[in-house]
Amino acid sequence: MRHIAILGSTGSIGTQALNVIRRHPDRFAAEVLCAGSNADLLVSQALEFCPNAVVIADESRYPQVRDALAHTSTKVFAGADAMVDLMSMPSIDLVLAAIVGFAGLRPTLRAIECGHPVALANKETMVVAGAIVTAAALRHRVPILPVDSEHSAIFQCLNGEPTPPEKILLTASGGPFRGFSPQQLASATPAQALHHPNWNMGAKVTIDSATLMNKGLEVIEARWLFGTPADNIEVLVHPQSVVHSMVQFADGTVKAQLGVPTMETPIQYAFTYPERVESHLPRLDFSRYPSLTFEQPDRRTFRCLDLAYTAIARGGNMPCIMNAANEVAVRRFLDGRIGFLDIADHVEHAMLSAPFIAEPSLDDLFLTDKTVRNP
């Protein structure tokens, strides 16, 4: 029995992770559930899964959660600091880091420092502080198991290979605006951007997919997870989302991982690694995909991808600057305050104007994030 702490239990990844736990009660138990502000769903999850503890980050929702769980044995905490503190619980066997954005960094680092294996679905943690996080994982001998479908695919392709890859081929669906011109994108609405053709994801990740920033973040994450220079990570648009990513080796051989587009498969694999266990999910029916196509991304129209390559090439706190600016811009777009094309402009402006630090400490990164968000 593996006791799992879920950072972000009410989000898209968190709810799918609980589906995995629900179907394998003999293998997994929810030890800690942490949510942002969705008190109603957190309470419902706690009543079903009976975790040792829950955390609601929004402290104004604490009385609601506390009162609803008063008759249970589940301990209730509130605030971001509580989320970090609970990562030291010795009863935790694995932490699923599924909080979206920069907010996932502190609890993920604490989990690593406490020796807990991390199933990583929060790509921003590696984008902002990849050098610090990977060094901490090495120091504490903690495995980081990728949960993003693309990084899980790469991880599976590299499993058992004694030599590093020549190239990583990171696939992208192209999002809802694949093939659109800048003129068409100028009037794109949040509702259109949230209508992803293949994946069911949270709002922020879905907008990042539409701008290709999500793929840029994944390039940076892959650089740190697999120790591969960004110049050796190529993005390919694959509209069918069947090939989740590929790895090319020195002899020209390419290995690919394929499957139906669902996040439950990589979540379950991270939970059971190195085993594979039975899944109820549909099997890949190749007859439904008579053609699997690949194309180069339109980097001139979707500029966020190149901004991410620029950020990792510059290094230092530049990926942190980029990430913070993107989180702000996505929120403004969703709120109707800026247009779709303004997202890349906002990120580029921050990258040109925010103070650059070549070798940032963790405190420097927190200050950078705060500065970019509140100029």
Tab-separated table of C-alpha atoms in Angstrom:
chain	number	residue	atom	x	y	z
A	1	MET	CA	0.000	0.000	0.000
A	2	ARG	CA	1.426	3.371	-1.059
A	3	HIS	CA	0.203	6.410	0.869
A	4	ILE	CA	0.043	9.364	-1.495
A	5	ALA	CA	-0.056	13.098	-0.831
A	6	ILE	CA	-1.710	15.057	-3.629
A	7	LEU	CA	-0.754	18.700	-4.025
A	8	GLY	CA	-3.651	20.065	-6.060
A	9	SER	CA	-6.262	17.368	-5.468
A	10	THR	CA	-9.178	19.389	-6.890
A	11	GLY	CA	-7.503	20.224	-10.210
A	12	SER	CA	-7.514	18.215	-13.417
A	13	ILE	CA	-4.474	16.069	-12.540
A	14	GLY	CA	-5.532	15.672	-8.918
A	15	THR	CA	-9.027	14.440	-9.727
A	16	GLN	CA	-7.649	11.974	-12.288
A	17	ALA	CA	-5.110	10.764	-9.728
A	18	LEU	CA	-7.971	10.068	-7.338
A	19	ASN	CA	-9.612	8.058	-10.114
A	20	VAL	CA	-6.501	5.864	-10.133
A	21	ILE	CA	-6.610	5.500	-6.348
A	22	ARG	CA	-10.342	4.747	-6.486
A	23	ARG	CA	-9.789	1.872	-8.894
A	24	HIS	CA	-6.840	0.400	-6.972
A	25	PRO	CA	-7.804	0.605	-3.264
A	26	ASP	CA	-5.561	-2.384	-2.551
A	27	ARG	CA	-2.512	-0.507	-3.825
A	28	PHE	CA	-3.006	3.187	-2.982
A	29	ALA	CA	-4.432	5.391	-0.245
A	30	ALA	CA	-4.840	9.164	-0.197
A	31	GLU	CA	-2.773	10.289	2.791
A	32	VAL	CA	-2.921	14.083	2.295
A	33	LEU	CA	-5.133	16.164	0.003
A	34	CYS	CA	-4.252	19.802	-0.682
A	35	ALA	CA	-6.438	22.261	-2.579
A	36	GLY	CA	-6.388	25.946	-3.454
A	37	SER	CA	-9.863	27.351	-2.918
A	38	ASN	CA	-12.333	24.657	-4.041
A	39	ALA	CA	-13.584	23.831	-0.564
A	40	ASP	CA	-16.687	21.956	-1.722
A	41	LEU	CA	-14.750	19.456	-3.832
A	42	LEU	CA	-12.027	19.056	-1.195
A	43	VAL	CA	-14.659	18.161	1.395
A	44	SER	CA	-16.268	15.669	-0.976
A	45	GLN	CA	-12.887	14.060	-1.663
A	46	ALA	CA	-12.035	13.875	2.024
A	47	LEU	CA	-15.345	12.215	2.865
A	48	GLU	CA	-14.736	9.569	0.189
A	49	PHE	CA	-11.013	8.883	0.650
A	50	CYS	CA	-10.616	9.548	4.411
A	51	PRO	CA	-7.122	11.076	4.256
A	52	ASN	CA	-5.023	11.662	7.333
A	53	ALA	CA	-5.028	15.405	6.643
A	54	VAL	CA	-6.303	18.027	4.194
A	55	VAL	CA	-5.133	21.567	3.479
A	56	ILE	CA	-7.159	24.396	1.981
A	57	ALA	CA	-4.736	27.091	0.831
A	58	ASP	CA	-7.435	29.782	0.852
A	59	GLU	CA	-7.628	30.493	4.564
A	60	SER	CA	-11.050	32.124	4.233
A	61	ARG	CA	-12.451	28.675	3.340
A	62	TYR	CA	-10.970	26.986	6.404
A	63	PRO	CA	-14.113	27.190	8.624
A	64	GLN	CA	-16.203	25.565	5.899
A	65	VAL	CA	-13.798	22.626	5.507
A	66	ARG	CA	-13.199	22.285	9.253
A	67	ASP	CA	-16.902	22.159	10.075
A	68	ALA	CA	-17.749	19.769	7.252
A	69	LEU	CA	-15.083	17.289	8.418
A	70	ALA	CA	-15.511	17.796	12.162
A	71	HIS	CA	-17.153	14.382	12.572
A	72	THR	CA	-14.268	12.578	10.829
A	73	SER	CA	-10.717	11.729	11.880
A	74	THR	CA	-9.241	13.876	9.089
A	75	LYS	CA	-7.141	16.765	10.351
A	76	VAL	CA	-7.810	20.103	8.645
A	77	PHE	CA	-5.223	22.821	7.992
A	78	ALA	CA	-5.196	26.068	6.045
A	79	GLY	CA	-2.689	28.229	4.200
A	80	ALA	CA	0.268	27.712	1.881
A	81	ASP	CA	2.679	27.240	4.794
A	82	ALA	CA	0.621	24.332	6.131
A	83	MET	CA	0.847	22.680	2.735
A	84	VAL	CA	4.635	22.911	2.920
A	85	ASP	CA	4.786	21.722	6.533
A	86	LEU	CA	2.687	18.613	5.914
A	87	MET	CA	5.183	17.359	3.347
A	88	SER	CA	7.355	16.284	6.302
A	89	MET	CA	4.812	13.643	7.422
A	90	PRO	CA	6.687	10.319	7.655
A	91	SER	CA	3.581	8.369	6.619
A	92	ILE	CA	3.801	9.764	3.060
A	93	ASP	CA	5.227	7.325	0.494
A	94	LEU	CA	4.856	9.483	-2.620
A	95	VAL	CA	3.965	13.114	-3.349
A	96	LEU	CA	2.037	14.009	-6.503
A	97	ALA	CA	2.980	17.626	-7.271
A	98	ALA	CA	-0.011	18.802	-9.309
A	99	ILE	CA	-0.422	22.421	-8.210
A	100	VAL	CA	-0.399	24.654	-11.276
A	101	GLY	CA	2.233	27.375	-11.456
A	102	PHE	CA	4.963	28.783	-9.236
A	103	ALA	CA	2.937	27.931	-6.116
A	104	GLY	CA	4.029	24.308	-6.446
A	105	LEU	CA	7.729	24.997	-5.901
A	106	ARG	CA	7.919	25.279	-2.101
A	107	PRO	CA	5.944	22.149	-1.152
A	108	THR	CA	7.686	20.116	-3.844
A	109	LEU	CA	11.108	21.127	-2.560
A	110	ARG	CA	10.074	20.306	1.017
A	111	ALA	CA	8.895	16.869	-0.087
A	112	ILE	CA	12.279	16.235	-1.711
A	113	GLU	CA	14.146	17.485	1.362
A	114	CYS	CA	12.102	15.060	3.484
A	115	GLY	CA	13.094	12.157	1.257
A	116	HIS	CA	9.729	11.566	-0.415
A	117	PRO	CA	9.660	10.437	-4.050
A	118	VAL	CA	7.891	13.019	-6.211
A	119	ALA	CA	5.543	12.352	-9.112
A	120	LEU	CA	5.917	15.672	-10.902
A	121	ALA	CA	3.028	17.193	-12.822
A	122	ASN	CA	3.947	20.792	-11.970
A	123	LYS	CA	6.267	21.756	-14.815
A	124	GLU	CA	6.771	25.292	-13.480
A	125	THR	CA	8.790	23.894	-10.559
A	126	MET	CA	11.468	22.673	-12.965
A	127	VAL	CA	11.151	25.695	-15.243
A	128	VAL	CA	11.762	28.182	-12.449
A	129	ALA	CA	14.251	26.256	-10.299
A	130	GLY	CA	15.393	23.219	-12.282
A	131	ALA	CA	19.013	23.450	-11.152
A	132	ILE	CA	18.038	23.778	-7.494
A	133	VAL	CA	15.403	21.034	-7.598
A	134	THR	CA	17.556	18.488	-9.428
A	135	ALA	CA	20.482	19.179	-7.084
A	136	ALA	CA	18.205	18.668	-4.063
A	137	ALA	CA	16.855	15.414	-5.502
A	138	LEU	CA	20.403	14.156	-6.073
A	139	ARG	CA	21.506	15.223	-2.615
A	140	HIS	CA	18.570	13.520	-0.877
A	141	ARG	CA	18.547	10.553	-3.285
A	142	VAL	CA	14.930	11.190	-4.207
A	143	PRO	CA	13.498	10.058	-7.551
A	144	ILE	CA	11.484	12.532	-9.611
A	145	LEU	CA	8.950	10.617	-11.700
A	146	PRO	CA	7.498	12.664	-14.568
A	147	VAL	CA	3.719	12.754	-14.920
A	148	ASP	CA	3.261	15.042	-17.944
A	149	SER	CA	2.377	12.703	-20.799
A	150	GLU	CA	5.334	13.896	-22.869
A	151	HIS	CA	7.909	13.539	-20.121
A	152	SER	CA	6.487	10.214	-19.000
A	153	ALA	CA	6.871	9.056	-22.607
A	154	ILE	CA	10.504	10.186	-22.709
A	155	PHE	CA	11.137	8.548	-19.323
A	156	GLN	CA	9.712	5.264	-20.603
A	157	CYS	CA	11.724	5.440	-23.823
A	158	LEU	CA	14.941	6.039	-21.885
A	159	ASN	CA	14.256	3.331	-19.295
A	160	GLY	CA	16.958	0.684	-19.601
A	161	GLU	CA	19.060	2.632	-22.100
A	162	PRO	CA	22.701	2.882	-20.962
A	163	THR	CA	23.574	5.871	-23.169
A	164	PRO	CA	22.070	9.362	-23.249
A	165	PRO	CA	19.830	10.327	-26.166
A	166	GLU	CA	21.075	12.186	-29.205
A	167	LYS	CA	17.804	14.089	-29.432
A	168	ILE	CA	14.458	14.333	-27.674
A	169	LEU	CA	11.430	14.761	-29.955
A	170	LEU	CA	8.730	16.461	-27.911
A	171	THR	CA	5.298	16.200	-29.495
A	172	ALA	CA	2.610	18.878	-29.372
A	173	SER	CA	-1.025	18.710	-30.421
A	174	GLY	CA	-0.892	22.218	-31.865
A	175	GLY	CA	-3.780	23.275	-29.643
A	176	PRO	CA	-7.104	24.749	-30.764
A	177	PHE	CA	-5.502	27.378	-33.015
A	178	ARG	CA	-3.238	25.173	-35.110
A	179	GLY	CA	-2.993	26.696	-38.599
A	180	PHE	CA	-4.433	30.062	-37.546
A	181	SER	CA	-2.898	33.276	-38.865
A	182	PRO	CA	-2.003	36.259	-36.645
A	183	GLN	CA	-5.016	38.057	-38.084
A	184	GLN	CA	-7.319	35.252	-36.944
A	185	LEU	CA	-5.668	35.090	-33.522
A	186	ALA	CA	-6.135	38.830	-32.950
A	187	SER	CA	-9.820	38.216	-32.197
A	188	ALA	CA	-9.454	34.852	-30.428
A	189	THR	CA	-11.568	34.581	-27.269
A	190	PRO	CA	-10.869	32.711	-24.024
A	191	ALA	CA	-13.754	30.347	-24.807
A	192	GLN	CA	-12.139	29.414	-28.125
A	193	ALA	CA	-8.712	29.004	-26.529
A	194	LEU	CA	-10.126	26.717	-23.835
A	195	HIS	CA	-11.623	24.351	-26.416
A	196	HIS	CA	-8.712	21.912	-26.754
A	197	PRO	CA	-9.194	19.300	-29.481
A	198	ASN	CA	-7.673	16.311	-27.647
A	199	TRP	CA	-6.995	16.883	-23.962
A	200	ASN	CA	-9.092	17.721	-20.905
A	201	MET	CA	-6.891	20.043	-18.850
A	202	GLY	CA	-7.188	22.973	-16.464
A	203	ALA	CA	-7.651	26.500	-17.793
A	204	LYS	CA	-4.079	27.714	-17.395
A	205	VAL	CA	-2.500	24.669	-19.046
A	206	THR	CA	-5.051	24.804	-21.868
A	207	ILE	CA	-4.243	28.447	-22.649
A	208	ASP	CA	-0.535	27.611	-22.537
A	209	SER	CA	-1.233	24.847	-25.043
A	210	ALA	CA	-2.978	27.341	-27.322
A	211	THR	CA	0.014	29.741	-27.247
A	212	LEU	CA	2.594	26.881	-27.397
A	213	MET	CA	4.040	28.216	-24.139
A	214	ASN	CA	3.147	24.855	-22.622
A	215	LYS	CA	5.536	23.205	-25.038
A	216	GLY	CA	8.192	25.784	-24.239
A	217	LEU	CA	7.817	25.031	-20.535
A	218	GLU	CA	8.102	21.332	-21.334
A	219	VAL	CA	11.342	21.908	-23.255
A	220	ILE	CA	12.851	23.523	-20.163
A	221	GLU	CA	11.471	20.799	-17.897
A	222	ALA	CA	12.914	18.087	-20.161
A	223	ARG	CA	16.293	19.825	-20.105
A	224	TRP	CA	16.460	19.362	-16.324
A	225	LEU	CA	14.676	16.018	-15.967
A	226	PHE	CA	16.837	14.241	-18.538
A	227	GLY	CA	20.011	16.340	-18.590
A	228	THR	CA	19.602	17.048	-22.299
A	229	PRO	CA	20.637	20.469	-23.674
A	230	ALA	CA	17.703	22.464	-25.025
A	231	ASP	CA	19.376	22.570	-28.447
A	232	ASN	CA	18.873	18.786	-28.567
A	233	ILE	CA	15.154	18.987	-27.795
A	234	GLU	CA	12.966	19.387	-30.872
A	235	VAL	CA	9.252	20.177	-30.853
A	236	LEU	CA	7.039	18.476	-33.429
A	237	VAL	CA	3.331	19.158	-33.898
A	238	HIS	CA	1.427	15.872	-33.895
A	239	PRO	CA	-2.298	16.664	-34.128
A	240	GLN	CA	-3.516	13.155	-33.284
A	241	SER	CA	-1.846	13.155	-29.803
A	242	VAL	CA	-1.171	9.405	-30.059
A	243	VAL	CA	2.644	9.539	-30.051
A	244	HIS	CA	3.320	11.211	-26.719
A	245	SER	CA	7.004	11.834	-27.435
A	246	MET	CA	10.064	10.156	-28.944
A	247	VAL	CA	13.771	9.723	-28.294
A	248	GLN	CA	16.479	9.489	-30.960
A	249	PHE	CA	19.764	7.710	-30.244
A	250	ALA	CA	23.276	7.944	-31.686
A	251	ASP	CA	22.668	5.079	-34.119
A	252	GLY	CA	19.662	6.870	-35.612
A	253	THR	CA	17.124	4.643	-33.873
A	254	VAL	CA	13.977	6.380	-32.639
A	255	LYS	CA	11.845	5.009	-29.796
A	256	ALA	CA	8.310	6.310	-29.299
A	257	GLN	CA	5.677	5.829	-26.620
A	258	LEU	CA	2.103	5.668	-27.874
A	259	GLY	CA	-1.281	5.551	-26.199
A	260	VAL	CA	-4.733	7.076	-26.068
A	261	PRO	CA	-4.718	10.722	-24.937
A	262	THR	CA	-5.485	10.436	-21.229
A	263	MET	CA	-3.500	11.620	-18.228
A	264	GLU	CA	-4.545	8.677	-16.077
A	265	THR	CA	-2.013	6.421	-17.802
A	266	PRO	CA	1.121	8.460	-16.922
A	267	ILE	CA	-0.286	9.153	-13.442
A	268	GLN	CA	-0.754	5.441	-12.801
A	269	TYR	CA	2.695	4.635	-14.206
A	270	ALA	CA	4.312	7.143	-11.834
A	271	PHE	CA	2.361	5.631	-8.927
A	272	THR	CA	3.386	2.044	-9.746
A	273	TYR	CA	6.861	2.491	-11.261
A	274	PRO	CA	8.748	0.302	-12.015
A	275	GLU	CA	5.716	-1.995	-12.291
A	276	ARG	CA	2.886	-1.778	-14.787
A	277	VAL	CA	-0.536	-2.736	-13.473
A	278	GLU	CA	-3.903	-3.353	-15.062
A	279	SER	CA	-5.828	-0.350	-16.320
A	280	HIS	CA	-9.479	-0.028	-17.306
A	281	LEU	CA	-8.618	2.622	-19.906
A	282	PRO	CA	-9.321	2.049	-23.612
A	283	ARG	CA	-6.565	0.399	-25.622
A	284	LEU	CA	-5.086	2.145	-28.630
A	285	ASP	CA	-6.999	1.090	-31.738
A	286	PHE	CA	-4.662	1.761	-34.659
A	287	SER	CA	-7.505	1.364	-37.140
A	288	ARG	CA	-8.956	4.600	-35.794
A	289	TYR	CA	-5.714	6.400	-36.671
A	290	PRO	CA	-4.905	5.457	-40.273
A	291	SER	CA	-2.586	8.458	-40.482
A	292	LEU	CA	-0.196	9.788	-37.856
A	293	THR	CA	1.212	13.121	-39.012
A	294	PHE	CA	4.001	15.408	-37.846
A	295	GLU	CA	4.884	18.979	-38.774
A	296	GLN	CA	7.080	21.817	-37.634
A	297	PRO	CA	5.446	24.352	-35.275
A	298	ASP	CA	4.654	27.832	-36.572
A	299	ARG	CA	7.141	29.654	-34.375
A	300	ARG	CA	6.588	33.044	-36.015
A	301	THR	CA	2.890	33.087	-35.134
A	302	PHE	CA	3.183	31.285	-31.792
A	303	ARG	CA	6.132	33.203	-30.394
A	304	CYS	CA	5.974	31.839	-26.863
A	305	LEU	CA	7.868	28.701	-27.898
A	306	ASP	CA	10.898	30.721	-29.004
A	307	LEU	CA	10.679	32.869	-25.881
A	308	ALA	CA	11.085	29.697	-23.817
A	309	TYR	CA	14.130	28.614	-25.840
A	310	THR	CA	15.560	32.113	-25.308
A	311	ALA	CA	14.938	31.896	-21.570
A	312	ILE	CA	16.699	28.564	-21.081
A	313	ALA	CA	19.589	29.665	-23.295
A	314	ARG	CA	20.070	32.785	-21.139
A	315	GLY	CA	19.703	30.772	-17.950
A	316	GLY	CA	19.846	32.338	-14.484
A	317	ASN	CA	16.505	33.721	-13.389
A	318	MET	CA	15.283	34.285	-16.962
A	319	PRO	CA	12.994	31.208	-17.006
A	320	CYS	CA	11.541	32.467	-13.711
A	321	ILE	CA	10.896	35.887	-15.270
A	322	MET	CA	9.272	34.260	-18.290
A	323	ASN	CA	7.096	31.971	-16.188
A	324	ALA	CA	5.838	34.695	-13.855
A	325	ALA	CA	5.029	37.016	-16.755
A	326	ASN	CA	3.199	34.225	-18.542
A	327	GLU	CA	1.085	33.349	-15.497
A	328	VAL	CA	0.055	36.992	-15.164
A	329	ALA	CA	-0.671	37.339	-18.880
A	330	VAL	CA	-2.753	34.165	-19.031
A	331	ARG	CA	-4.861	35.344	-16.106
A	332	ARG	CA	-5.390	38.727	-17.787
A	333	PHE	CA	-6.415	37.023	-21.018
A	334	LEU	CA	-8.878	34.753	-19.214
A	335	ASP	CA	-10.306	37.826	-17.461
A	336	GLY	CA	-10.758	39.588	-20.815
A	337	ARG	CA	-8.250	42.348	-20.075
A	338	ILE	CA	-5.798	41.566	-22.904
A	339	GLY	CA	-5.971	39.843	-26.274
A	340	PHE	CA	-4.534	36.448	-27.174
A	341	LEU	CA	-1.544	37.857	-29.068
A	342	ASP	CA	-0.799	40.189	-26.152
A	343	ILE	CA	0.296	37.203	-24.047
A	344	ALA	CA	3.586	36.792	-25.935
A	345	ASP	CA	4.138	40.568	-25.979
A	346	HIS	CA	3.684	40.739	-22.203
A	347	VAL	CA	6.159	37.901	-21.630
A	348	GLU	CA	8.740	39.368	-23.993
A	349	HIS	CA	8.516	42.785	-22.333
A	350	ALA	CA	9.157	41.249	-18.906
A	351	MET	CA	12.123	39.273	-20.210
A	352	LEU	CA	13.647	42.466	-21.607
A	353	SER	CA	12.977	44.671	-18.588
A	354	ALA	CA	13.151	42.589	-15.395
A	355	PRO	CA	16.488	42.462	-13.515
A	356	PHE	CA	18.607	39.506	-14.634
A	357	ILE	CA	20.525	37.360	-12.127
A	358	ALA	CA	23.016	34.894	-13.608
A	359	GLU	CA	23.267	32.566	-10.592
A	360	PRO	CA	20.115	33.042	-8.510
A	361	SER	CA	19.536	31.554	-5.089
A	362	LEU	CA	16.122	30.232	-4.111
A	363	ASP	CA	15.420	33.555	-2.373
A	364	ASP	CA	16.385	35.377	-5.572
A	365	LEU	CA	13.834	33.324	-7.499
A	366	PHE	CA	11.060	34.104	-5.043
A	367	LEU	CA	11.942	37.804	-5.247
A	368	THR	CA	12.062	37.641	-9.060
A	369	ASP	CA	8.633	36.053	-9.197
A	370	LYS	CA	7.189	38.673	-6.853
A	371	THR	CA	8.827	41.546	-8.752
A	372	VAL	CA	7.542	40.419	-12.149
A	373	ARG	CA	4.025	39.888	-10.849
A	374	ASN	CA	3.964	43.264	-9.081
A	375	PRO	CA	6.113	45.649	-11.159
